Coordinates of C-alpha atoms in Angstrom, one line a residue:
Chain A
N1 CA 4.0 10.7 -18.0
A2 CA 1.4 8.2 -17.3
G3 CA 3.2 6.8 -14.0
V4 CA 1.6 3.8 -13.0
T5 CA -1.1 1.8 -15.1
Q6 CA -3.0 -1.3 -14.9
T7 CA -4.9 -3.1 -17.4
P8 CA -7.6 -4.1 -17.1
K9 CA -9.5 -2.2 -14.5
F10 CA -12.3 -5.0 -14.1
R11 CA -12.5 -8.7 -14.9
V12 CA -15.0 -11.4 -14.2
L13 CA -13.9 -14.8 -14.1
K14 CA -15.4 -18.5 -13.7
T15 CA -13.6 -20.8 -11.6
G16 CA -10.6 -22.6 -13.4
Q17 CA -10.1 -19.9 -16.0
S18 CA -6.8 -17.9 -16.4
M19 CA -6.0 -14.4 -17.1
T20 CA -2.9 -12.0 -16.7
L21 CA -2.7 -8.6 -15.2
L22 CA -0.4 -6.1 -16.6
C23 CA 1.2 -3.3 -14.7
A24 CA 3.1 -0.8 -16.7
Q25 CA 5.4 2.2 -15.4
D26 CA 7.3 5.0 -17.1
M27 CA 9.0 6.1 -13.9
N28 CA 12.2 3.7 -14.6
H29 CA 11.8 2.7 -11.5
E30 CA 13.5 -0.8 -10.3
Y31 CA 11.3 -2.3 -7.7
M32 CA 7.5 -3.3 -8.6
Y33 CA 4.8 -5.4 -6.7
W34 CA 1.9 -6.5 -6.5
Y35 CA -0.7 -6.4 -3.9
R36 CA -4.2 -7.8 -3.2
Q37 CA -6.7 -5.5 -1.1
D38 CA -9.6 -7.4 0.8
P39 CA -11.9 -5.6 3.0
G40 CA -10.4 -5.6 6.5
M41 CA -7.3 -6.9 5.8
G42 CA -5.3 -4.1 4.3
L43 CA -2.8 -4.6 1.3
R44 CA -0.7 -7.9 1.2
L45 CA 1.9 -8.6 -0.8
I46 CA 1.8 -11.4 -3.5
H47 CA 5.1 -11.0 -5.7
Y48 CA 7.6 -8.4 -6.2
S49 CA 10.6 -7.6 -8.2
V50 CA 14.0 -5.8 -7.6
G51 CA 14.8 -5.7 -11.4
E52 CA 14.3 -6.9 -14.9
G53 CA 14.5 -10.5 -14.9
T54 CA 14.0 -11.1 -11.0
T55 CA 10.9 -12.1 -9.0
A56 CA 10.4 -13.2 -5.5
K57 CA 7.3 -14.3 -3.4
G58 CA 5.7 -12.1 -0.6
E59 CA 3.4 -12.8 1.8
V60 CA 0.4 -14.5 -0.2
P61 CA 1.9 -15.9 -3.3
D62 CA -0.1 -19.3 -3.6
G63 CA -2.0 -19.6 -6.9
Y64 CA -0.1 -16.4 -8.6
N65 CA 2.9 -16.3 -11.1
V66 CA 4.8 -13.4 -12.2
S67 CA 7.2 -12.1 -14.8
R68 CA 9.3 -9.3 -15.2
L69 CA 10.9 -9.7 -18.7
K70 CA 11.1 -5.9 -19.1
K71 CA 11.9 -3.0 -16.7
Q72 CA 8.7 -1.2 -17.5
N73 CA 6.3 -4.2 -17.2
F74 CA 5.6 -6.8 -14.3
L75 CA 2.7 -9.2 -15.3
L76 CA 0.7 -11.1 -12.7
G77 CA -0.9 -14.5 -13.6
L78 CA -3.5 -16.7 -12.4
E79 CA -3.5 -19.9 -13.8
S80 CA -6.7 -21.4 -12.4
A81 CA -8.5 -18.9 -11.0
A82 CA -10.6 -19.6 -7.5
P83 CA -13.2 -17.4 -6.0
S84 CA -11.0 -16.8 -3.1
Q85 CA -8.9 -14.7 -5.3
T86 CA -11.5 -12.3 -6.0
S87 CA -10.1 -8.9 -4.7
V88 CA -9.0 -5.6 -5.8
Y89 CA -5.2 -5.9 -7.2
F90 CA -2.9 -3.2 -7.0
C91 CA 0.6 -2.7 -8.5
A92 CA 3.2 -0.2 -7.1
T93 CA 6.6 0.8 -8.0
R94 CA 9.5 2.0 -6.0
A95 CA 12.6 4.2 -6.7
T96 CA 16.0 2.3 -5.6
Q97 CA 17.9 5.7 -4.9
A98 CA 19.0 5.2 -1.1
G99 CA 16.4 6.7 1.1
E100 CA 13.5 6.6 -1.7
Y101 CA 11.1 4.5 0.0
E102 CA 7.7 5.6 -1.4
Q103 CA 5.6 3.2 -3.1
Y104 CA 3.9 4.5 -6.3
F105 CA 0.6 2.7 -6.8
G106 CA -1.5 2.1 -9.9
P107 CA -5.1 2.5 -10.1
G108 CA -6.1 -1.3 -9.5
T109 CA -7.7 -3.9 -11.1
R110 CA -10.9 -5.5 -9.8
L111 CA -11.3 -9.2 -10.1
T112 CA -14.6 -11.3 -9.4
V113 CA -14.1 -14.8 -9.7
T114 CA -17.5 -16.7 -9.9
Chain B
G1 CA 8.1 -11.4 10.3
E2 CA 6.5 -7.7 11.0
N3 CA 3.0 -7.3 12.6
V4 CA 1.5 -3.9 12.1
E5 CA -1.9 -3.4 14.1
Q6 CA -4.1 -0.3 13.4
H7 CA -6.9 1.3 15.7
P8 CA -9.5 2.3 15.2
S9 CA -11.1 0.5 12.2
T10 CA -13.5 3.0 11.8
L11 CA -13.6 6.7 13.2
S12 CA -16.1 9.2 13.2
V13 CA -15.6 12.9 13.8
Q14 CA -17.3 16.6 13.3
E15 CA -15.8 19.0 10.9
G16 CA -13.3 21.0 12.4
D17 CA -12.5 18.6 15.1
S18 CA -9.0 16.6 15.3
A19 CA -8.6 12.7 14.2
V20 CA -6.4 10.3 15.7
I21 CA -5.2 7.1 14.3
K22 CA -2.9 4.8 16.1
C23 CA -0.3 2.0 14.8
T24 CA 1.9 -0.5 16.7
Y25 CA 4.5 -2.4 15.0
S26 CA 6.5 -5.5 16.2
D27 CA 10.0 -5.4 14.6
S28 CA 12.3 -2.9 16.3
A29 CA 14.5 -2.9 13.0
S30 CA 11.7 -1.3 11.4
N31 CA 13.1 2.2 10.0
Y32 CA 10.5 3.8 7.7
F33 CA 6.7 4.4 8.5
P34 CA 4.4 5.7 5.7
W35 CA 0.7 6.5 5.8
Y36 CA -1.6 6.1 2.9
K37 CA -5.0 7.8 2.1
Q38 CA -7.4 5.9 -0.4
E39 CA -10.4 7.4 -1.3
L40 CA -13.2 5.0 -2.5
G41 CA -12.3 3.4 -5.6
K42 CA -9.1 4.9 -5.9
R43 CA -5.4 3.8 -5.4
P44 CA -3.4 4.5 -2.2
Q45 CA -1.4 7.7 -2.0
L46 CA 1.3 8.5 0.4
I47 CA 0.0 11.7 2.5
I48 CA 3.3 11.5 5.1
D49 CA 6.0 9.3 6.1
I50 CA 8.5 9.5 9.0
R51 CA 12.1 7.9 9.2
S52 CA 13.3 6.1 12.5
N53 CA 15.5 8.9 13.2
V54 CA 12.9 11.5 13.6
G55 CA 10.3 11.7 16.5
E56 CA 7.6 13.9 14.7
K57 CA 6.8 15.3 11.1
K58 CA 4.4 17.8 10.2
D59 CA 2.8 19.1 7.1
Q60 CA 0.2 21.6 7.3
R61 CA -3.1 19.6 9.2
I62 CA -1.4 16.5 9.2
A63 CA 1.3 15.2 11.8
V64 CA 3.0 12.0 12.5
T65 CA 4.9 10.8 15.7
L66 CA 6.8 8.1 16.4
N67 CA 7.8 6.4 19.6
K68 CA 10.5 3.7 18.8
T69 CA 10.6 2.6 22.4
A70 CA 7.1 1.6 22.9
K71 CA 6.9 0.8 18.9
H72 CA 3.9 2.9 18.2
F73 CA 3.4 5.6 15.6
S74 CA 0.3 7.9 15.0
L75 CA -1.4 10.0 12.4
H76 CA -3.1 13.4 13.5
I77 CA -5.1 15.3 11.4
T78 CA -6.6 18.6 12.8
E79 CA -9.3 20.7 11.4
T80 CA -10.9 18.0 9.7
Q81 CA -12.7 18.5 6.5
P82 CA -15.3 16.5 4.4
E83 CA -12.5 15.9 1.9
D84 CA -10.4 14.3 4.4
S85 CA -13.0 11.1 4.7
A86 CA -11.1 8.2 3.3
V87 CA -9.4 5.0 4.3
Y88 CA -5.9 5.8 5.9
F89 CA -3.2 3.0 6.3
C90 CA -0.2 2.7 8.1
A91 CA 2.8 0.8 7.6
A92 CA 6.3 -0.2 8.7
S93 CA 9.1 -0.8 6.3
I94 CA 12.2 -2.8 7.3
N95 CA 15.6 -3.6 5.2
S96 CA 15.5 -7.2 4.7
G97 CA 18.5 -8.4 2.4
G98 CA 18.6 -5.2 0.6
Y99 CA 14.9 -5.3 -0.3
Q100 CA 12.4 -2.7 1.7
K101 CA 10.0 -5.0 3.0
V102 CA 6.7 -2.9 3.8
T103 CA 3.7 -4.4 6.0
F104 CA 0.5 -2.3 6.0
G105 CA -2.1 -2.2 8.8
T106 CA -5.6 -2.7 8.1
G107 CA -6.9 0.4 7.5
T108 CA -9.0 2.9 9.6
K109 CA -12.4 4.4 7.5
L110 CA -12.2 8.1 8.6
Q111 CA -15.9 9.7 8.3
V112 CA -15.9 13.5 8.6
I113 CA -19.4 14.8 9.5
P114 CA -20.2 18.4 8.0

Protein backbone atom coordinates (compact mmCIF):
# COMPACT_ATOMS: atom_id res chain seq x y z
CA ASN A 1 0.00 0.00 0.00
CA ALA A 2 2.07 2.92 -1.32
CA GLY A 3 -0.51 5.66 -0.68
CA VAL A 4 0.28 8.68 -2.85
CA THR A 5 3.45 8.67 -4.93
CA GLN A 6 5.00 11.23 -7.26
CA THR A 7 7.56 10.94 -10.03
CA PRO A 8 10.08 12.33 -10.52
CA LYS A 9 11.38 13.56 -7.14
CA PHE A 10 13.68 16.16 -8.65
CA ARG A 11 13.98 17.74 -12.06
CA VAL A 12 15.93 20.58 -13.66
CA LEU A 13 14.56 22.09 -16.85
CA LYS A 14 15.74 24.80 -19.17
CA THR A 15 13.35 27.60 -20.05
CA GLY A 16 11.01 26.47 -22.80
CA GLN A 17 11.33 22.75 -22.16
CA SER A 18 8.33 20.63 -21.35
CA MET A 19 7.72 17.89 -18.81
CA THR A 20 5.02 15.86 -17.13
CA LEU A 21 4.73 15.11 -13.42
CA LEU A 22 2.92 11.95 -12.44
CA CYS A 23 0.85 11.45 -9.31
CA ALA A 24 -0.32 7.92 -8.56
CA GLN A 25 -2.54 6.69 -5.73
CA ASP A 26 -3.74 3.31 -4.56
CA MET A 27 -6.25 4.68 -2.04
CA ASN A 28 -9.20 4.56 -4.45
CA HIS A 29 -9.83 8.27 -3.85
CA GLU A 30 -11.92 10.22 -6.32
CA TYR A 31 -10.50 13.66 -5.62
CA MET A 32 -6.97 14.56 -6.65
CA TYR A 33 -5.15 17.88 -6.52
CA TRP A 34 -1.96 19.54 -7.69
CA TYR A 35 -0.43 22.26 -5.49
CA ARG A 36 2.70 24.31 -5.74
CA GLN A 37 4.60 25.43 -2.67
CA ASP A 38 6.77 28.52 -2.71
CA PRO A 39 8.62 30.08 0.25
CA GLY A 40 6.33 32.28 2.32
CA MET A 41 3.28 31.53 0.20
CA GLY A 42 1.94 28.28 1.55
CA LEU A 43 0.27 25.78 -0.76
CA ARG A 44 -1.57 27.10 -3.79
CA LEU A 45 -3.95 24.98 -5.84
CA ILE A 46 -3.07 24.62 -9.52
CA HIS A 47 -5.69 22.17 -10.82
CA TYR A 48 -7.90 19.51 -9.34
CA SER A 49 -10.05 16.57 -10.38
CA VAL A 50 -13.22 15.21 -8.81
CA GLY A 51 -13.09 11.96 -10.74
CA GLU A 52 -11.76 10.06 -13.72
CA GLY A 53 -12.03 12.12 -16.90
CA THR A 54 -12.69 15.41 -15.10
CA THR A 55 -10.40 18.33 -14.34
CA ALA A 56 -10.87 21.91 -13.17
CA LYS A 57 -8.77 25.01 -12.63
CA GLY A 58 -7.58 26.04 -9.23
CA GLU A 59 -6.06 29.27 -7.95
CA VAL A 60 -2.94 29.41 -10.18
CA PRO A 61 -3.60 27.35 -13.36
CA ASP A 62 -1.76 29.44 -15.96
CA GLY A 63 1.10 27.61 -17.67
CA TYR A 64 -0.08 24.16 -16.56
CA ASN A 65 -2.32 21.46 -18.00
CA VAL A 66 -3.62 18.30 -16.38
CA SER A 67 -5.22 15.02 -17.31
CA ARG A 68 -7.03 12.28 -15.36
CA LEU A 69 -7.42 9.44 -17.82
CA LYS A 70 -7.35 6.82 -15.05
CA LYS A 71 -8.75 7.15 -11.56
CA GLN A 72 -5.43 6.34 -9.93
CA ASN A 73 -3.30 8.79 -11.93
CA PHE A 74 -3.27 12.59 -12.17
CA LEU A 75 -0.75 14.15 -14.54
CA LEU A 76 0.52 17.73 -14.43
CA GLY A 77 2.11 19.08 -17.60
CA LEU A 78 4.28 22.09 -18.27
CA GLU A 79 4.33 22.80 -22.01
CA SER A 80 6.94 25.58 -21.97
CA ALA A 81 8.66 25.89 -18.62
CA ALA A 82 9.47 29.33 -17.19
CA PRO A 83 11.73 30.27 -14.24
CA SER A 84 8.58 31.39 -12.37
CA GLN A 85 7.54 27.73 -12.28
CA THR A 86 10.50 26.81 -10.10
CA SER A 87 8.76 25.36 -7.07
CA VAL A 88 7.98 22.26 -5.09
CA TYR A 89 4.91 20.49 -6.47
CA PHE A 90 2.67 18.37 -4.27
CA CYS A 91 -0.10 16.07 -5.30
CA ALA A 92 -2.89 15.26 -2.85
CA THR A 93 -5.93 13.01 -2.75
CA ARG A 94 -9.15 12.93 -0.78
CA ALA A 95 -11.94 10.45 -0.28
CA THR A 96 -15.46 11.35 -1.37
CA GLN A 97 -17.37 9.93 1.57
CA ALA A 98 -19.49 12.57 3.25
CA GLY A 99 -17.55 14.27 6.01
CA GLU A 100 -14.17 12.89 4.89
CA TYR A 101 -12.15 16.02 4.29
CA GLU A 102 -8.58 15.01 5.04
CA GLN A 103 -6.13 15.41 2.16
CA TYR A 104 -3.27 12.95 1.76
CA PHE A 105 -0.15 14.40 0.20
CA GLY A 106 2.50 12.83 -1.98
CA PRO A 107 6.22 13.31 -1.21
CA GLY A 108 6.63 16.23 -3.61
CA THR A 109 8.61 17.04 -6.76
CA ARG A 110 11.27 19.73 -6.63
CA LEU A 111 11.42 21.48 -10.00
CA THR A 112 14.04 24.03 -10.99
CA VAL A 113 13.73 25.96 -14.24
CA THR A 114 16.89 27.75 -15.37
CA GLY B 1 -12.84 33.95 -2.38
CA GLU B 2 -11.59 32.70 0.94
CA ASN B 3 -8.56 34.41 2.48
CA VAL B 4 -6.60 32.77 5.30
CA GLU B 5 -4.04 34.73 7.29
CA GLN B 6 -1.61 32.99 9.64
CA HIS B 7 0.56 34.45 12.39
CA PRO B 8 3.32 34.46 13.37
CA SER B 9 5.47 33.47 10.42
CA THR B 10 8.23 32.27 12.76
CA LEU B 11 8.10 31.21 16.39
CA SER B 12 10.88 30.14 18.74
CA VAL B 13 10.10 28.56 22.11
CA GLN B 14 12.09 26.81 24.79
CA GLU B 15 11.55 23.09 25.13
CA GLY B 16 8.68 22.46 27.51
CA ASP B 17 6.99 25.79 26.84
CA SER B 18 3.73 26.18 24.93
CA ALA B 19 3.37 27.40 21.35
CA VAL B 20 0.32 29.12 19.87
CA ILE B 21 -0.30 29.75 16.18
CA LYS B 22 -3.26 31.82 15.06
CA CYS B 23 -5.25 31.95 11.83
CA THR B 24 -8.11 34.07 10.59
CA TYR B 25 -10.42 33.35 7.68
CA SER B 26 -12.77 35.54 5.68
CA ASP B 27 -15.66 33.34 4.49
CA SER B 28 -18.16 32.57 7.25
CA ALA B 29 -19.35 29.53 5.24
CA SER B 30 -16.06 27.69 5.84
CA ASN B 31 -16.83 24.49 7.71
CA TYR B 32 -13.59 22.54 8.12
CA PHE B 33 -10.26 23.71 9.54
CA PRO B 34 -7.27 21.36 9.33
CA TRP B 35 -3.74 21.90 10.60
CA TYR B 36 -0.79 20.34 8.79
CA LYS B 37 2.77 19.80 9.98
CA GLN B 38 5.57 19.79 7.43
CA GLU B 39 9.07 18.74 8.40
CA LEU B 40 11.97 19.92 6.27
CA GLY B 41 11.91 18.22 2.88
CA LYS B 42 8.83 16.17 3.73
CA ARG B 43 5.18 16.21 2.75
CA PRO B 44 2.50 18.05 4.79
CA GLN B 45 0.73 15.73 7.23
CA LEU B 46 -2.53 16.33 9.03
CA ILE B 47 -2.07 16.65 12.78
CA ILE B 48 -5.49 17.82 13.90
CA ASP B 49 -8.67 19.25 12.43
CA ILE B 50 -11.90 20.80 13.63
CA ARG B 51 -15.37 21.14 12.15
CA SER B 52 -17.42 24.31 12.33
CA ASN B 53 -19.89 22.77 14.78
CA VAL B 54 -17.17 22.24 17.40
CA GLY B 55 -15.41 24.90 19.47
CA GLU B 56 -12.40 22.95 20.67
CA LYS B 57 -10.64 19.67 20.02
CA LYS B 58 -7.69 18.12 21.78
CA ASP B 59 -5.30 15.29 20.96
CA GLN B 60 -2.64 14.71 23.61
CA ARG B 61 -0.36 17.79 23.54
CA ILE B 62 -2.13 19.41 20.60
CA ALA B 63 -5.37 21.37 20.72
CA VAL B 64 -7.28 23.53 18.28
CA THR B 65 -9.87 26.17 19.12
CA LEU B 66 -12.38 27.77 16.78
CA ASN B 67 -14.23 31.04 17.22
CA LYS B 68 -16.78 31.24 14.41
CA THR B 69 -18.05 34.65 15.41
CA ALA B 70 -14.59 36.20 15.15
CA LYS B 71 -13.60 33.88 12.30
CA HIS B 72 -10.37 32.76 13.82
CA PHE B 73 -8.88 29.48 14.95
CA SER B 74 -5.71 28.60 16.80
CA LEU B 75 -3.31 25.72 17.28
CA HIS B 76 -1.94 25.13 20.76
CA ILE B 77 1.02 22.85 21.42
CA THR B 78 1.87 22.24 25.06
CA GLU B 79 5.08 20.83 26.54
CA THR B 80 6.91 21.38 23.27
CA GLN B 81 9.66 18.98 22.26
CA PRO B 82 12.46 19.36 19.70
CA GLU B 83 10.62 17.01 17.34
CA ASP B 84 7.80 19.57 17.19
CA SER B 85 10.14 21.81 15.17
CA ALA B 86 8.58 22.12 11.70
CA VAL B 87 6.43 24.39 9.55
CA TYR B 88 2.75 24.37 10.48
CA PHE B 89 -0.01 25.30 8.05
CA CYS B 90 -3.59 26.13 8.85
CA ALA B 91 -6.34 25.87 6.26
CA ALA B 92 -9.99 26.71 5.85
CA SER B 93 -12.28 24.59 3.73
CA ILE B 94 -15.63 25.46 2.19
CA ASN B 95 -18.13 23.48 0.14
CA SER B 96 -18.27 25.06 -3.31
CA GLY B 97 -20.69 23.42 -5.71
CA GLY B 98 -20.14 19.95 -4.26
CA TYR B 99 -16.37 20.42 -4.15
CA GLN B 100 -14.59 21.09 -0.84
CA LYS B 101 -12.30 24.00 -1.62
CA VAL B 102 -9.29 24.36 0.70
CA THR B 103 -7.31 27.57 1.23
CA PHE B 104 -4.02 27.35 3.12
CA GLY B 105 -2.31 29.88 5.32
CA THR B 106 1.27 30.89 4.59
CA GLY B 107 2.81 28.78 7.33
CA THR B 108 4.55 29.20 10.68
CA LYS B 109 8.07 27.95 11.21
CA LEU B 110 8.27 26.65 14.76
CA GLN B 111 11.65 26.16 16.36
CA VAL B 112 11.83 24.39 19.71
CA ILE B 113 15.11 25.15 21.46
CA PRO B 114 16.42 22.31 23.63
